[in-house]
Short mmCIF file of C-alpha atoms in Angstrom, two decimals:
data_model
loop_
_atom_site.label_atom_id
_atom_site.label_comp_id
_atom_site.label_asym_id
_atom_site.label_seq_id
_atom_site.Cartn_x
_atom_site.Cartn_y
_atom_site.Cartn_z
CA MET A 1 15.51 18.45 147.13
CA LYS A 2 14.88 16.37 149.27
CA GLU A 3 16.94 13.95 151.07
CA THR A 4 15.72 9.82 151.53
CA ALA A 5 15.69 6.82 152.64
CA PRO A 6 14.75 3.57 151.04
CA ALA A 7 11.04 2.49 151.06
CA ALA A 8 11.56 -0.47 152.28
CA VAL A 9 13.17 1.16 155.80
CA ARG A 10 10.33 3.85 155.62
CA ASP A 11 7.94 5.53 153.88
CA ARG A 12 8.39 8.51 154.57
CA SER A 13 11.04 11.85 153.17
CA VAL A 14 12.12 14.85 154.99
CA VAL A 15 12.61 18.48 152.43
CA PHE A 16 14.83 20.04 154.54
CA ALA A 17 15.34 24.01 153.74
CA PRO A 18 17.28 25.25 150.61
CA ARG A 19 20.56 26.38 153.24
CA ILE A 20 20.35 23.19 155.23
CA GLN A 21 20.26 21.53 151.54
CA ASP A 22 23.08 23.28 150.60
CA LEU A 23 25.06 22.39 153.50
CA LEU A 24 24.06 18.49 152.87
CA ALA A 25 24.97 18.72 149.40
CA ARG A 26 28.93 19.81 150.58
CA GLU A 27 31.43 17.37 150.24
CA GLU A 28 34.23 19.41 152.25
CA LYS A 29 34.67 18.93 156.02
CA VAL A 30 36.19 22.41 156.43
CA PHE A 31 34.21 25.52 154.36
CA ARG A 32 33.56 28.88 154.41
CA ILE A 33 30.19 29.58 155.13
CA ASP A 34 29.95 34.04 154.85
CA ALA A 35 33.15 36.16 155.61
CA THR A 36 33.97 35.94 159.63
CA THR A 37 32.49 32.21 159.54
CA VAL A 38 33.89 28.66 159.04
CA GLY A 39 31.32 25.38 159.30
CA VAL A 40 32.73 22.45 160.34
CA SER A 41 32.12 18.34 160.15
CA ASP A 42 34.89 17.14 160.70
CA PRO A 43 35.03 15.06 164.02
CA HIS A 44 38.51 15.23 165.01
CA LEU A 45 38.63 18.65 164.09
CA ILE A 46 35.29 19.54 166.19
CA ALA A 47 36.68 17.59 169.19
CA GLY A 48 39.11 19.48 169.17
CA ILE A 49 37.62 22.73 168.48
CA VAL A 50 35.47 21.55 171.41
CA ALA A 51 38.28 20.91 173.89
CA ALA A 52 40.21 24.25 172.38
CA ARG A 53 38.54 26.89 176.00
CA PRO A 54 35.58 26.36 177.82
CA VAL A 55 32.29 27.33 176.39
CA LEU A 56 31.38 30.84 176.99
CA SER A 57 28.34 32.00 179.09
CA THR A 58 27.28 33.74 176.20
CA GLU A 59 27.05 30.51 173.96
CA ARG A 60 24.68 28.35 176.47
CA SER A 61 21.25 29.66 175.42
CA VAL A 62 19.82 28.91 178.76
CA TYR A 63 22.62 30.59 181.04
CA LYS A 64 23.55 33.56 179.39
CA PRO A 65 23.52 36.85 181.52
CA ALA A 66 20.06 37.52 182.94
CA ALA A 67 19.44 40.90 184.62
CA GLY A 68 22.20 42.63 183.64
CA ALA A 69 24.55 39.83 185.27
CA ASP A 70 26.00 36.42 184.77
CA ILE A 71 24.49 33.33 185.33
CA HIS A 72 26.51 32.00 188.99
CA HIS A 73 27.28 28.67 188.98
CA ASP A 74 25.63 27.45 192.08
CA SER A 75 22.36 29.45 190.32
CA ALA A 76 23.09 26.67 187.52
CA THR A 77 23.29 24.04 189.04
CA ARG A 78 20.43 24.51 191.71
CA THR A 79 18.55 24.87 188.56
CA ILE A 80 19.93 22.19 186.73
CA ARG A 81 18.89 19.58 189.97
CA ALA A 82 15.18 21.45 190.33
CA LEU A 83 14.52 20.56 186.26
CA GLY A 84 15.74 16.99 186.78
CA GLN A 85 13.53 16.58 190.27
CA ASP A 86 10.28 18.30 188.00
CA VAL A 87 11.04 15.87 185.17
CA MET A 88 11.49 12.79 186.94
CA ALA A 89 8.15 13.59 189.44
CA GLY A 90 6.28 14.42 185.80
CA ILE A 91 6.97 11.18 184.34
CA ARG A 92 5.82 9.49 187.36
CA THR A 93 2.44 11.13 187.25
CA PRO A 94 -0.29 10.14 184.76
CA PRO A 95 -0.40 11.99 181.59
CA PRO A 96 -2.61 14.18 180.67
CA PRO A 97 -5.27 13.58 177.98
CA ALA A 98 -4.06 12.45 175.25
CA ARG A 99 -6.23 14.26 172.63
CA GLY A 100 -3.76 17.53 173.68
CA LEU A 101 -1.19 16.21 171.18
CA SER A 102 -3.40 16.66 168.49
CA GLY A 103 -2.27 18.99 166.03
CA ALA A 104 0.57 21.16 164.43
CA TRP A 105 4.28 18.97 165.50
CA PRO A 106 6.11 19.87 167.52
CA TYR A 107 4.08 22.82 168.90
CA ALA A 108 1.66 20.78 170.56
CA ALA A 109 3.63 18.30 171.87
CA THR A 110 5.21 21.17 173.30
CA SER A 111 2.52 22.38 175.13
CA TYR A 112 1.61 18.76 175.97
CA LEU A 113 4.78 18.67 178.02
CA ARG A 114 4.36 22.46 179.56
CA ARG A 115 1.21 21.35 181.30
CA TRP A 116 2.34 17.85 181.72
CA LEU A 117 5.32 18.87 183.59
CA PHE A 118 4.64 22.86 185.28
CA SER A 119 1.08 23.19 185.14
CA SER A 120 0.81 22.81 188.65
CA ASP A 121 2.55 26.34 189.38
CA PRO A 122 0.35 29.26 190.64
CA LEU A 123 -0.07 31.76 188.46
CA PRO A 124 1.34 33.87 187.70
CA VAL A 125 4.55 31.42 187.47
CA SER A 126 2.38 28.91 184.90
CA LEU A 127 2.22 31.47 182.19
CA LEU A 128 6.02 31.34 182.36
CA SER A 129 6.04 28.44 180.11
CA LYS A 130 3.06 29.19 178.30
CA ARG A 131 3.70 28.88 174.21
CA GLY A 132 0.91 31.87 174.32
CA VAL A 133 3.20 34.10 176.35
CA THR A 134 6.35 32.88 175.13
CA ARG A 135 5.51 33.92 172.12
CA SER A 136 5.53 37.65 172.62
CA ASP A 137 8.16 39.76 173.25
CA ALA A 138 5.11 42.32 175.49
CA LEU A 139 3.38 39.42 176.68
CA SER A 140 6.98 37.76 177.86
CA ARG A 141 7.71 41.13 179.86
CA ILE A 142 4.24 41.92 181.55
CA VAL A 143 4.27 38.48 182.81
CA ASP A 144 8.49 38.58 183.79
CA ARG A 145 7.35 41.87 185.85
CA ALA A 146 4.38 40.03 187.59
CA VAL A 147 6.26 36.67 188.58
CA THR A 148 9.35 38.32 189.91
CA VAL A 149 6.38 40.70 192.76
CA TRP A 150 4.17 38.19 193.10
CA ALA A 151 5.80 34.23 192.33
CA GLY A 152 2.99 33.25 194.09
CA SER A 153 2.63 31.20 197.78
CA GLY A 154 2.95 27.70 196.65
CA ALA A 155 1.58 26.65 199.96
CA ASP A 156 -0.38 23.89 198.95
CA GLY A 157 2.48 22.08 198.25
CA ARG A 158 1.92 21.50 194.29
CA SER A 159 4.13 23.43 192.76
CA THR A 160 7.73 22.80 190.80
CA ALA A 161 11.00 22.89 192.29
CA LEU A 162 11.88 25.64 189.50
CA ALA A 163 8.59 27.36 191.15
CA GLY A 164 10.51 27.33 194.50
CA GLN A 165 13.56 29.08 193.67
CA ILE A 166 11.78 31.79 192.00
CA ARG A 167 9.79 32.26 195.43
CA ASP A 168 12.66 31.51 197.47
CA ALA A 169 15.06 34.04 196.01
CA SER A 170 16.46 37.37 197.97
CA GLY A 171 16.30 40.59 196.41
CA THR A 172 14.73 41.71 192.78
CA ARG A 173 17.81 41.00 191.09
CA ASP A 174 17.75 37.40 192.10
CA ARG A 175 14.38 36.77 191.42
CA ARG A 176 15.03 38.37 187.94
CA GLN A 177 17.29 35.27 187.02
CA ALA A 178 15.11 32.92 188.87
CA VAL A 179 12.47 34.04 186.33
CA ALA A 180 15.16 34.55 183.14
CA LEU A 181 15.87 30.63 184.20
CA TYR A 182 13.10 29.10 184.88
CA ARG A 183 11.54 30.15 181.11
CA ARG A 184 14.81 29.31 179.19
CA SER A 185 14.76 25.83 181.16
CA THR A 186 12.05 24.63 180.55
CA ALA A 187 11.53 26.20 176.91
CA THR A 188 14.69 24.66 175.92
CA LEU A 189 13.59 21.08 177.33
CA CYS A 190 10.49 21.27 176.23
CA ASP A 191 10.91 22.10 172.87
CA GLY A 192 13.71 19.65 172.21
CA VAL A 193 12.09 16.76 173.30
CA ALA A 194 9.55 17.39 171.52
CA ALA A 195 11.47 17.94 168.72
CA LEU A 196 12.87 15.03 169.01
CA ALA A 197 9.65 13.00 169.72
CA GLY A 198 8.53 14.49 166.17
CA ASN A 199 10.98 13.40 164.81
CA ALA A 200 10.97 9.98 165.61
CA LEU A 201 7.59 9.81 165.10
CA TRP A 202 8.25 10.88 160.99
CA LEU A 203 11.13 8.02 160.81
CA MET A 204 9.28 5.52 162.17
CA GLY A 205 6.52 5.77 159.26
CA PRO A 206 2.56 4.33 159.21
CA ALA A 207 4.21 0.95 160.52
CA ARG A 208 4.13 2.53 164.10
CA GLU A 209 0.51 4.06 163.72
CA GLU A 210 -0.87 0.37 163.91
CA GLU A 211 -1.91 -1.23 167.26
CA GLY A 212 0.99 -3.98 167.88
CA PRO A 213 4.44 -3.92 170.35
CA HIS A 214 6.35 -1.28 170.78
CA PRO A 215 9.66 -0.75 169.26
CA ASP A 216 12.77 -0.54 171.07
CA LEU A 217 11.96 3.53 171.24
CA THR A 218 15.77 3.91 173.48
CA ALA A 219 17.56 2.96 170.18
CA VAL A 220 14.81 4.84 168.43
CA LEU A 221 15.72 8.00 170.09
CA TRP A 222 19.26 7.27 169.40
CA GLU A 223 19.26 6.76 165.80
CA THR A 224 16.72 9.45 165.49
CA LEU A 225 19.81 12.12 166.92
CA ARG A 226 22.14 10.57 164.47
CA LEU A 227 19.85 11.41 161.43
CA LEU A 228 17.85 14.09 162.66
CA PRO A 229 19.61 16.43 166.03
CA PRO A 230 17.41 18.48 166.81
CA ALA A 231 20.83 20.30 168.13
CA TRP A 232 22.04 20.06 164.69
CA MET A 233 24.73 23.14 164.62
CA LEU A 234 26.76 24.25 167.63
CA TYR A 235 28.15 27.85 167.46
CA ARG A 236 31.53 29.06 169.04
CA LYS A 237 32.86 32.59 168.83
CA GLY A 238 36.28 33.20 167.15
CA GLY A 239 38.83 33.75 169.20
CA ASP A 240 43.07 32.79 168.61
CA ALA A 241 42.26 29.17 170.55
CA TYR A 242 40.82 28.08 166.58
CA THR A 243 43.66 29.91 164.56
CA GLY A 244 46.11 26.62 164.89
CA LEU A 245 43.78 23.78 164.07
CA HIS A 246 43.08 24.90 160.60
CA PRO A 247 44.76 27.17 158.26
CA GLU A 248 40.84 27.85 157.32
CA ILE A 249 40.03 29.38 160.85
CA ARG A 250 41.52 32.46 161.31
CA PRO A 251 41.27 34.90 164.36
CA ASP A 252 38.19 36.89 163.89
CA ASP A 253 36.11 33.98 162.15
CA ASN A 254 33.62 32.23 164.33
CA VAL A 255 32.98 28.70 163.78
CA ALA A 256 29.85 26.65 163.20
CA LEU A 257 30.09 22.68 164.42
CA PHE A 258 27.82 20.53 162.47
CA PRO A 259 26.85 17.37 163.85
CA LEU A 260 23.96 17.01 161.22
CA LEU A 261 26.81 16.64 158.85
CA MET A 262 28.88 14.54 160.59
CA HIS A 263 26.70 11.78 161.54
CA ARG A 264 25.77 11.20 158.21
CA HIS A 265 29.60 10.89 157.58
CA PRO A 266 29.32 7.81 155.29
CA ASP A 267 33.48 6.80 156.60
CA TYR A 268 31.65 6.12 160.28
CA TRP A 269 28.19 4.87 159.40
CA SER A 270 26.93 2.12 157.56
CA GLY A 271 24.20 3.34 155.59
CA PRO A 272 23.94 6.91 156.68
CA LEU A 273 20.91 8.06 154.79
CA GLU A 274 18.84 4.79 156.09
CA PHE A 275 17.26 4.97 159.57
CA ARG A 276 18.00 1.82 161.36
CA PRO A 277 17.74 1.98 164.56
CA GLU A 278 18.57 -1.95 165.52
CA ARG A 279 22.63 -0.51 165.01
CA TRP A 280 22.31 0.78 168.47
CA SER A 281 20.71 -1.92 170.29
CA ALA A 282 23.78 -3.46 171.50
CA VAL A 283 26.07 -0.12 172.19
CA ALA A 284 26.10 0.01 175.76
CA ASP A 285 26.83 3.75 175.26
CA PRO A 286 26.04 5.15 172.21
CA GLU A 287 27.23 8.90 173.49
CA LYS A 288 31.19 7.24 173.33
CA THR A 289 30.68 6.43 169.70
CA PRO A 290 32.97 7.93 167.26
CA ALA A 291 31.62 10.67 165.09
CA PHE A 292 28.03 11.04 167.09
CA MET A 293 27.24 14.21 169.12
CA PRO A 294 24.06 14.15 169.93
CA PHE A 295 24.27 16.55 173.15
CA GLY A 296 27.92 17.67 172.76
CA PHE A 297 31.07 16.67 173.97
CA ASP A 298 32.91 16.42 177.42
CA GLY A 299 33.26 19.63 179.09
CA ALA A 300 30.31 21.51 176.71
CA ARG A 301 27.96 18.90 177.00
CA CYS A 302 24.06 19.45 176.82
CA TRP A 303 22.88 20.11 180.37
CA ALA A 304 19.99 18.25 180.31
CA LYS A 305 20.54 15.27 178.15
CA HIS A 306 20.33 13.22 181.47
CA LEU A 307 16.51 14.22 180.68
CA VAL A 308 15.84 14.57 177.58
CA VAL A 309 15.62 10.83 176.00
CA PRO A 310 13.58 9.36 179.45
CA LEU A 311 10.95 12.23 178.48
CA ALA A 312 11.19 11.65 175.34
CA GLU A 313 10.69 7.78 175.09
CA ARG A 314 7.79 8.74 177.96
CA LEU A 315 6.37 10.96 175.48
CA LEU A 316 6.55 8.70 172.35
CA THR A 317 4.38 5.80 174.61
CA VAL A 318 1.68 7.84 175.33
CA ALA A 319 1.28 8.52 171.45
CA LEU A 320 1.88 5.02 170.62
CA ASP A 321 -0.84 3.76 172.95
CA ASN A 322 -3.13 6.58 171.86
CA ARG A 323 -2.25 5.54 168.46
CA LEU A 324 -1.22 9.13 167.17
CA ALA A 325 -1.44 9.22 163.04
CA VAL A 326 -0.26 11.62 161.08
CA ARG A 327 -2.75 13.31 159.05
CA GLY A 328 -0.66 15.25 157.18
CA PRO A 329 1.28 15.44 155.02
CA TRP A 330 1.73 12.08 153.98
CA HIS A 331 5.06 11.14 152.38
CA GLU A 332 7.14 14.10 152.78
CA ALA A 333 7.05 16.73 155.67
CA PRO A 334 9.26 20.07 155.36
CA VAL A 335 11.86 21.07 158.11
CA PRO A 336 12.63 24.52 158.03
CA LEU A 337 15.38 26.45 159.14
CA ARG A 338 15.34 27.02 162.83
CA SER A 339 17.70 26.56 165.62
CA LEU A 340 16.46 22.98 166.37
CA LEU A 341 16.10 20.91 163.58
CA SER A 342 12.13 19.50 164.08
CA VAL A 343 9.76 17.82 161.33
CA ARG A 344 6.39 19.87 160.86
CA PHE A 345 3.55 18.00 160.23
CA GLU A 346 -0.42 17.38 161.56
CA ALA A 347 -0.86 14.60 164.04
CA GLU A 348 -4.59 13.47 165.47
CA ALA A 349 -4.56 10.84 168.37
CA GLY A 350 -7.00 7.64 168.19
CA ALA A 351 -10.45 7.14 169.73
#
């Protein structure tokens, strides 16, 4: 099965993995996934679950414990600020050659972003964000140990603020945690932005591959976050905090929250399966829109949400300026079952 929108809106469709398609076919808003997991797509219940208790460190991919210890709040805050500094500096610099966007998406875009934002870091720090390294657990461990021993001097002033946190860390454990935060934060940001930009390119369709004025890319990205949100599921470990919110949730049940389903709720969205960027053109604060959770709720929002849309818009601008064209598949692209929801396709930058 595939989910499509009218051809007049876009000439491309996606084919979700079977388990995702099964979720999309459900009509109930609270349902049991397995013996220990309950799925939720009801907006009010999702808000109640998120507000019931603070998010745990183990539920945050970036700030889960590292080097045998929790990541302290001040370390997390410094990392957010350093990453923001590096992204804003990167956006202001000329992008790498557009030929780097050719290839399999979202992987080509991920590598392109890492080269754009973090290639100035000295060896071996720059290896922390190389996709060829991150795909191998053995290579990742070797590079982590090397950076812990020697992070490079950064004497020429070209290294990123994130690399500076590794260099300035005091003690082996602090440096190991700084290495973990560098790897996690760069991967989370680049992977997420690449997925979002790739989903937007696919949804915009073939017309956007032709020369002409660019559409309102901010509106395009908000609509993409609604229809194909990379963060399509949020996971919460079970506990007594949730049992009074719904009779289906038991004390030992984990809870899976599904923005992907909530964003298709017909009570909140007109034409919920249609790609309509214009619905955001007059919306001052999209995150206050009912039944819309692109970055989570208050108290548990994505730590890099203020960076994602501007960076994705910059990446899309480069892609459109260089007439990046989809080379396959032509009309139906797969969306596999992964932690980030992303359309897979091959693309080639224009001459």
